[in-house]
Amino acid sequence: MTLCSSSNKKTNKQTRVIAFADDFMVMIRVESIGEVENNANIEMDKIADWARDNKIKFNEEKSKVMLLTRRKRKEQKKVAVYLNNKTIPQVQKLKYLGIIIDPKLTFRDRINHIAEKCTKLIFVLAKSAKINWGLGHKALKTIYVGGILPLLLYGAPVWIRALEIGKYKNKITRVQRLINIKMAKAYRTVSSEALCVVAGMTPIHIKIEAAAKLYQGPHKR
């Protein structure tokens, strides 16, 4: 997508704009902080002009700026970017279309958030199930496949490489382990691999890999 105003101002070659419904992200790839500020502010002016020409207004208070870098050397990491003559707040994590992004693209916040959310859902489920003397395997599987699994798989093609780090992979595995224990009516000492076999569930890391490959197939160039 190319944003342009009535004066036909297009984004430069260092810039990419991704839009979905009423949300959009402007990504600028350059070599220095000075270039970041210069290019970002030029693009923000173009966006503000385009919005004004089309009789709409972007809310600078809801806009955020984040510096993505994996460089380890010490350098200035504050950037001054403006929209509608107001400073856009700089943040250390950003949520876009449900995916939490951090400055080094580790996606640790995404994994921590979804693991915590799913764990809470499972504990609430376990608490409610006690009233009815526990839910059966079929009911638990339906809840897992229809409610918990989609949360775990959402955005997998974006953050799958985070699972290469053991502690992040283990957090996702523990979520599946909790529900598998309840489905299999097993002891907590049973291994995660054995629980998947008894419960009839595919290991979650394999499901995530499959979801990523399914996306990468038609989109791979």
Short mmCIF file of C-alpha atoms in Angstrom, two decimals, residues 6-101:
data_model
loop_
_atom_site.label_atom_id
_atom_site.label_comp_id
_atom_site.label_asym_id
_atom_site.label_seq_id
_atom_site.Cartn_x
_atom_site.Cartn_y
_atom_site.Cartn_z
CA SER A 6 -3.37 15.06 -3.50
CA SER A 7 0.10 16.36 -4.32
CA ASN A 8 1.10 12.77 -5.13
CA LYS A 9 3.68 12.46 -2.34
CA LYS A 10 4.69 8.82 -2.10
CA THR A 11 6.57 7.06 0.67
CA ASN A 12 10.31 6.69 0.09
CA LYS A 13 12.12 3.41 -0.59
CA GLN A 14 13.14 2.97 3.07
CA THR A 15 9.50 3.00 4.15
CA ARG A 16 6.82 0.36 4.11
CA VAL A 17 3.22 0.92 5.17
CA ILE A 18 1.03 -1.98 6.30
CA ALA A 19 -2.68 -1.28 6.78
CA PHE A 20 -5.58 -3.36 8.08
CA ALA A 21 -9.02 -1.80 8.54
CA ASP A 22 -8.45 1.39 10.55
CA ASP A 23 -5.01 0.37 11.87
CA PHE A 24 -1.77 0.91 10.05
CA MET A 25 1.92 0.58 10.74
CA VAL A 26 4.72 2.60 9.16
CA MET A 27 8.09 0.80 9.11
CA ILE A 28 11.30 2.62 8.26
CA ARG A 29 14.62 0.83 7.80
CA VAL A 30 17.72 3.01 8.06
CA GLU A 31 21.20 2.92 9.60
CA SER A 32 21.17 5.66 12.25
CA ILE A 33 18.94 7.39 14.79
CA GLY A 34 19.27 10.65 12.87
CA GLU A 35 17.98 8.97 9.72
CA VAL A 36 15.13 7.42 11.69
CA GLU A 37 13.94 10.79 12.97
CA ASN A 38 14.37 12.53 9.63
CA ASN A 39 12.60 9.86 7.56
CA ALA A 40 9.88 9.23 10.14
CA ASN A 41 8.93 12.89 10.40
CA ILE A 42 8.88 13.29 6.62
CA GLU A 43 6.51 10.32 6.36
CA MET A 44 4.34 11.58 9.21
CA ASP A 45 3.94 14.91 7.39
CA LYS A 46 2.85 13.04 4.26
CA ILE A 47 0.36 11.02 6.27
CA ALA A 48 -1.04 14.12 7.97
CA ASP A 49 -1.41 15.81 4.56
CA TRP A 50 -3.13 12.73 3.13
CA ALA A 51 -5.50 12.59 6.10
CA ARG A 52 -6.33 16.28 5.82
CA ASP A 53 -6.99 15.98 2.06
CA ASN A 54 -9.33 13.06 2.74
CA LYS A 55 -11.07 14.80 5.65
CA ILE A 56 -9.92 12.35 8.33
CA LYS A 57 -7.61 12.73 11.31
CA PHE A 58 -5.22 10.30 12.95
CA ASN A 59 -5.13 10.39 16.74
CA GLU A 60 -1.56 11.14 17.79
CA GLU A 61 -2.37 10.17 21.40
CA LYS A 62 -3.17 6.62 20.32
CA SER A 63 -0.13 6.44 18.05
CA LYS A 64 3.14 4.94 19.29
CA VAL A 65 6.72 4.83 18.05
CA MET A 66 9.20 2.05 18.81
CA LEU A 67 12.82 1.61 17.79
CA LEU A 68 13.61 -1.92 16.58
CA THR A 69 17.28 -2.80 16.85
CA ARG A 70 19.41 -5.79 17.80
CA ARG A 71 22.61 -3.80 18.05
CA LYS A 72 24.40 -4.29 21.36
CA ARG A 73 26.55 -1.18 21.25
CA LYS A 74 25.49 1.77 23.38
CA GLU A 75 23.85 4.54 21.40
CA GLN A 76 21.10 7.11 21.57
CA LYS A 77 17.83 5.19 21.49
CA LYS A 78 15.35 8.03 21.90
CA VAL A 79 13.63 9.25 18.79
CA ALA A 80 11.51 12.38 18.36
CA VAL A 81 8.68 11.74 15.94
CA TYR A 82 5.73 14.11 15.51
CA LEU A 83 2.19 13.84 14.19
CA ASN A 84 -0.09 16.86 13.98
CA ASN A 85 2.74 18.86 15.61
CA LYS A 86 2.57 16.65 18.72
CA THR A 87 5.18 14.18 19.96
CA ILE A 88 4.31 10.51 19.45
CA PRO A 89 5.12 8.57 22.67
CA GLN A 90 8.04 6.14 22.40
CA VAL A 91 7.38 2.70 23.93
CA GLN A 92 9.28 -0.50 24.68
CA LYS A 93 6.51 -2.81 23.55
CA LEU A 94 3.75 -2.40 21.04
CA LYS A 95 0.57 -4.37 20.39
CA TYR A 96 -0.46 -4.52 16.75
CA LEU A 97 -3.37 -6.69 15.58
CA GLY A 98 -3.10 -8.73 18.77
CA ILE A 99 0.64 -9.41 18.52
CA ILE A 100 2.91 -7.86 21.17
CA ILE A 101 6.17 -6.66 19.62
#
